[in-house]
PDB file of C-alpha atoms in Angstrom:
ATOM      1  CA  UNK A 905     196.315 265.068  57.802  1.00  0.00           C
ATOM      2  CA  UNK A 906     199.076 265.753  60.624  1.00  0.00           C
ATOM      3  CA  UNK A 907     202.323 266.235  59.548  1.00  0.00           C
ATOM      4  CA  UNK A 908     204.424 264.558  62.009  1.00  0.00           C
ATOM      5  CA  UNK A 909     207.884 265.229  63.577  1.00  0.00           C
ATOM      6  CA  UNK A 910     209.736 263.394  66.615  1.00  0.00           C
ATOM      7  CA  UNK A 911     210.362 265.873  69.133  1.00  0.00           C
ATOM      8  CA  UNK A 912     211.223 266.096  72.815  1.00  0.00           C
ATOM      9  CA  UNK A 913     209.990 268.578  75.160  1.00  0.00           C
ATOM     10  CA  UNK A 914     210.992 271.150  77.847  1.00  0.00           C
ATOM     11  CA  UNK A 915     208.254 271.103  80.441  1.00  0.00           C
ATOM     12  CA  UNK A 916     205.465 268.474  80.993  1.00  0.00           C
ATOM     13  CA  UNK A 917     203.147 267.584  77.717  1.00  0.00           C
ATOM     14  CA  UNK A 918     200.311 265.196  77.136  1.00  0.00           C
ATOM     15  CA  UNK A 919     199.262 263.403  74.037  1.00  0.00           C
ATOM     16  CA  UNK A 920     195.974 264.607  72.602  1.00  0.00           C
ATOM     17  CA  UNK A 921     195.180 261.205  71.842  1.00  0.00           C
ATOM     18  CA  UNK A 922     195.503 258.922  74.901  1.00  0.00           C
ATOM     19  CA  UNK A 923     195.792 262.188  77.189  1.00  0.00           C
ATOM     20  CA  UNK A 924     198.720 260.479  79.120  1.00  0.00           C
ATOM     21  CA  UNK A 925     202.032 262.247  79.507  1.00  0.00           C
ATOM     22  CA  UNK A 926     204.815 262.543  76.785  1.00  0.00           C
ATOM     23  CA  UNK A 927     206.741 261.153  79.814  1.00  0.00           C
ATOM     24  CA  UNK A 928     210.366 262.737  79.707  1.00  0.00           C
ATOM     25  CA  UNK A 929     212.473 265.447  78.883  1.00  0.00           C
ATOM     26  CA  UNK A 930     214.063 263.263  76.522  1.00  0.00           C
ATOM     27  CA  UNK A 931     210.907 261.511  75.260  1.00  0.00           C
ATOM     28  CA  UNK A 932     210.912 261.331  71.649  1.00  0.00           C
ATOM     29  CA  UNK A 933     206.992 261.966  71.076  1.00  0.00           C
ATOM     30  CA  UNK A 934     205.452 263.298  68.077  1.00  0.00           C
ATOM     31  CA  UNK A 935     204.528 266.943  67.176  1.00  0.00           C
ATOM     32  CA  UNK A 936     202.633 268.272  64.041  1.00  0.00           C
ATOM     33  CA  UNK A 937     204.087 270.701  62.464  1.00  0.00           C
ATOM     34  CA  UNK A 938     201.184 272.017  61.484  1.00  0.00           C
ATOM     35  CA  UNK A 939     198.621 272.587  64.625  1.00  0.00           C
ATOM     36  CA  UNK A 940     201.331 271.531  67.088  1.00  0.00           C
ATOM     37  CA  UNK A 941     198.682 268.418  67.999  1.00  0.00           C
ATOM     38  CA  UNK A 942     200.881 266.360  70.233  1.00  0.00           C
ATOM     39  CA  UNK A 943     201.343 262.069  70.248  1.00  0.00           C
ATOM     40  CA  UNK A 944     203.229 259.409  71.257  1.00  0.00           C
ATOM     41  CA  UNK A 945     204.301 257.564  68.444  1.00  0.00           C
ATOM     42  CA  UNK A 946     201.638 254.510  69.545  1.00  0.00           C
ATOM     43  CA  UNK A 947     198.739 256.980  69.613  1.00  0.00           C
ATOM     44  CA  UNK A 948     199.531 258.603  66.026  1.00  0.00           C
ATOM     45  CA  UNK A 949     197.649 256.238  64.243  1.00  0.00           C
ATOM     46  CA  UNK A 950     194.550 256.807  66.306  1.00  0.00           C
ATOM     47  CA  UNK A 951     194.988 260.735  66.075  1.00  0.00           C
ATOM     48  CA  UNK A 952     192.027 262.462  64.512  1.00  0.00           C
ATOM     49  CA  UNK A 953     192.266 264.296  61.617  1.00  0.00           C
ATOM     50  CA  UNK A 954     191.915 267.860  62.764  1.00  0.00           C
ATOM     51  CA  UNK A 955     195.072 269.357  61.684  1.00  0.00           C
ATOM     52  CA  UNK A 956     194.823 273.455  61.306  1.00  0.00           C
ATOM     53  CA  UNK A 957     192.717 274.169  58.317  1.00  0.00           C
ATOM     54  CA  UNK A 958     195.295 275.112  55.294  1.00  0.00           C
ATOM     55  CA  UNK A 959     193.033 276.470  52.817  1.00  0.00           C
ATOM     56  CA  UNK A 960     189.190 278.459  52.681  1.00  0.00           C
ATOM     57  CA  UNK A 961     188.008 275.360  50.958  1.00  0.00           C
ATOM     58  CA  UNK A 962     189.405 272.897  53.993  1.00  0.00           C
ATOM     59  CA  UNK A 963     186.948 274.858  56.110  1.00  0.00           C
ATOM     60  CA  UNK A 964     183.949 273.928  54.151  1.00  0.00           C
ATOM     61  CA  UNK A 965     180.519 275.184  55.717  1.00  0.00           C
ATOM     62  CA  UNK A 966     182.370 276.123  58.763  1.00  0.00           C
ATOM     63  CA  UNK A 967     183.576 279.617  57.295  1.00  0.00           C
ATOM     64  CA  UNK A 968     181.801 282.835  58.157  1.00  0.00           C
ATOM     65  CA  UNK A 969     181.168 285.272  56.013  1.00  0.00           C
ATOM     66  CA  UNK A 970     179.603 289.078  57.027  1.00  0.00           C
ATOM     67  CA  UNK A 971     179.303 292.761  55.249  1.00  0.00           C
ATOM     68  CA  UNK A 972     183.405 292.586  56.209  1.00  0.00           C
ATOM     69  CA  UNK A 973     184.048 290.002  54.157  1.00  0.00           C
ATOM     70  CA  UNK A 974     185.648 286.293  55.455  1.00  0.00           C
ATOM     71  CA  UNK A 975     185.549 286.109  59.042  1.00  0.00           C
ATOM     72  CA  UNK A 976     187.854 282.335  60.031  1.00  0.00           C
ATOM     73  CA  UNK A 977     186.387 280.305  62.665  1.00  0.00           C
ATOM     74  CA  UNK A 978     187.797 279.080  66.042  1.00  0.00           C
ATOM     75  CA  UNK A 979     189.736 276.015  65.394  1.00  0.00           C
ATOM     76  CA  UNK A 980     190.370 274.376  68.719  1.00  0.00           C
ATOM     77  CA  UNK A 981     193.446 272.367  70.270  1.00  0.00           C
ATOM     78  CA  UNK A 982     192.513 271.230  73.880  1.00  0.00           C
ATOM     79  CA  UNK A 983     196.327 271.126  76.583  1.00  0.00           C
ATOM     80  CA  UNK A 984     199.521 272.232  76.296  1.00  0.00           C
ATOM     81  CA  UNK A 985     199.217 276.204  76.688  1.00  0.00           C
ATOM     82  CA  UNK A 986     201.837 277.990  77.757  1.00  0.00           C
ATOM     83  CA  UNK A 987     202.661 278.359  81.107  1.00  0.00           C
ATOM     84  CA  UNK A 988     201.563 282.411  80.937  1.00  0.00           C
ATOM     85  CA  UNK A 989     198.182 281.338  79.650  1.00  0.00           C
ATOM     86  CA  UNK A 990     194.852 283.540  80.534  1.00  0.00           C
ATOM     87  CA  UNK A 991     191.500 283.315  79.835  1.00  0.00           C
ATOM     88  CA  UNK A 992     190.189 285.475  77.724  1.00  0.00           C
ATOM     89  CA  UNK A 993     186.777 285.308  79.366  1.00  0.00           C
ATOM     90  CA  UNK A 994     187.578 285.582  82.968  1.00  0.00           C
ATOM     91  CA  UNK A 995     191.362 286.553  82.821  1.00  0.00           C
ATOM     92  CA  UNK A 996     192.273 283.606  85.130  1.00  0.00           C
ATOM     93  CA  UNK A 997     195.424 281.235  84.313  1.00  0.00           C
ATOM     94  CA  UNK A 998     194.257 278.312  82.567  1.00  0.00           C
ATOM     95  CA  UNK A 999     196.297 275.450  81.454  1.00  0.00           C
ATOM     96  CA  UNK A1000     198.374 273.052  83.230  1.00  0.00           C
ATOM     97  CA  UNK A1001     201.521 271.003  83.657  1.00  0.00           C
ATOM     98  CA  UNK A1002     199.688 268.684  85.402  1.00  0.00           C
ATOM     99  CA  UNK A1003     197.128 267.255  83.097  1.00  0.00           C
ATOM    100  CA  UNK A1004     195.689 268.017  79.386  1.00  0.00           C
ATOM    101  CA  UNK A1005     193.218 271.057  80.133  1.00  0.00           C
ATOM    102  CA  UNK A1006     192.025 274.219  78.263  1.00  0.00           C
ATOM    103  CA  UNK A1007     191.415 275.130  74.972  1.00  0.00           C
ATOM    104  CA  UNK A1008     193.535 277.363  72.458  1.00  0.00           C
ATOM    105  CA  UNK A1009     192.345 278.545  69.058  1.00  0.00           C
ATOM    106  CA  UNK A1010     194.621 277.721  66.492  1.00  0.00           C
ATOM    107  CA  UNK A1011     194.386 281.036  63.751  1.00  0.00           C
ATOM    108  CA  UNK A1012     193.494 283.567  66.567  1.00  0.00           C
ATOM    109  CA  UNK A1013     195.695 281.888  69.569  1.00  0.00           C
ATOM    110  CA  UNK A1014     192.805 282.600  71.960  1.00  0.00           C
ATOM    111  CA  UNK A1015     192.781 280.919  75.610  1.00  0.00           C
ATOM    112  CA  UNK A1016     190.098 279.611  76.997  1.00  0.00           C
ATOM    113  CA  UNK A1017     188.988 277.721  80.443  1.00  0.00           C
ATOM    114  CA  UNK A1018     187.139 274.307  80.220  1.00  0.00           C
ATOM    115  CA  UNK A1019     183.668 274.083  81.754  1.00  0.00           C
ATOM    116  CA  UNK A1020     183.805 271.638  84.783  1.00  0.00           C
ATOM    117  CA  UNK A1021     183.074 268.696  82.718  1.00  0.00           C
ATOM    118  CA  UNK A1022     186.022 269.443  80.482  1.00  0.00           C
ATOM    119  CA  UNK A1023     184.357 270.842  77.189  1.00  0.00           C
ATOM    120  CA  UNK A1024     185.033 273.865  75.792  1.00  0.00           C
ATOM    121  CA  UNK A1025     182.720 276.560  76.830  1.00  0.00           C
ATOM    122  CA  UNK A1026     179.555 277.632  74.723  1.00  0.00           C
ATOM    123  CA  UNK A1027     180.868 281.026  74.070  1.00  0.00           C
ATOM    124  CA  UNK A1028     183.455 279.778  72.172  1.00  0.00           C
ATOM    125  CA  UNK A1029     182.395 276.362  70.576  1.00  0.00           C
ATOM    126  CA  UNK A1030     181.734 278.259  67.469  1.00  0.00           C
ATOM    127  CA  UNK A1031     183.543 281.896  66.071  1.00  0.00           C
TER     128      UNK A1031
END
């Protein structure tokens, strides 16, 4: 579950929900304080529950494991990079202020592009 805080932002952010803007520097959306998942306070209900895994046990099948031992997965957040965001694939900026795009891993902090139709590339869907 998300663990919710009103916040307001600096520079342009969009709800991972309804992928509309947080409109406002002094918009009072919400934040979790957890995966940094971002809402307004409509969409929080509707927010899916894929807050940052908190323990091995929350990752279920999902977890790696290899001769070094416990290897996390990618856990994926899709907007709101920072504006010095670069791929780690091609090395090109990725994000934007004007729209929810890109992906960033949650443990590792990884950037990635989108493909063209928005999803996160196949080289990364997994760890």
């Amino acid at each position: 579950m998300h663990n919710w805080y009103a916040c307001s932002h600096a520079r342009p952010t969009f709800c991972n929900v309804c992928r509309e803007s947080l409109s406002g520097v002094t918009s009072h959306g919400l934040s979790c304080e957890v995966c940094k998942f971002k809402a307004h306070k409509r969409c929080a209900v509707r927010a899916i529950n894929n807050c940052k895994w908190t323990t091995l046990a929350s990752i279920g099948k999902d977890i790696i494991e290899d001769e070094d031992g416990v290897a996390m997965p990618h856990q994926w957040l899709e907007g709101n990079l920072p504006v010095s965001a670069k791929c780690a694939v091609c090395d090109k900026t990725c994000g934007s202020v004007l729209r929810l795009q890109d992906w960033k891993c949650l443990w590792c902090k990884t950037m990635v592009r989108a493909r063209s139709d928005g999803r996160l590339s196949a080289t990364f869907s997994s760890a």
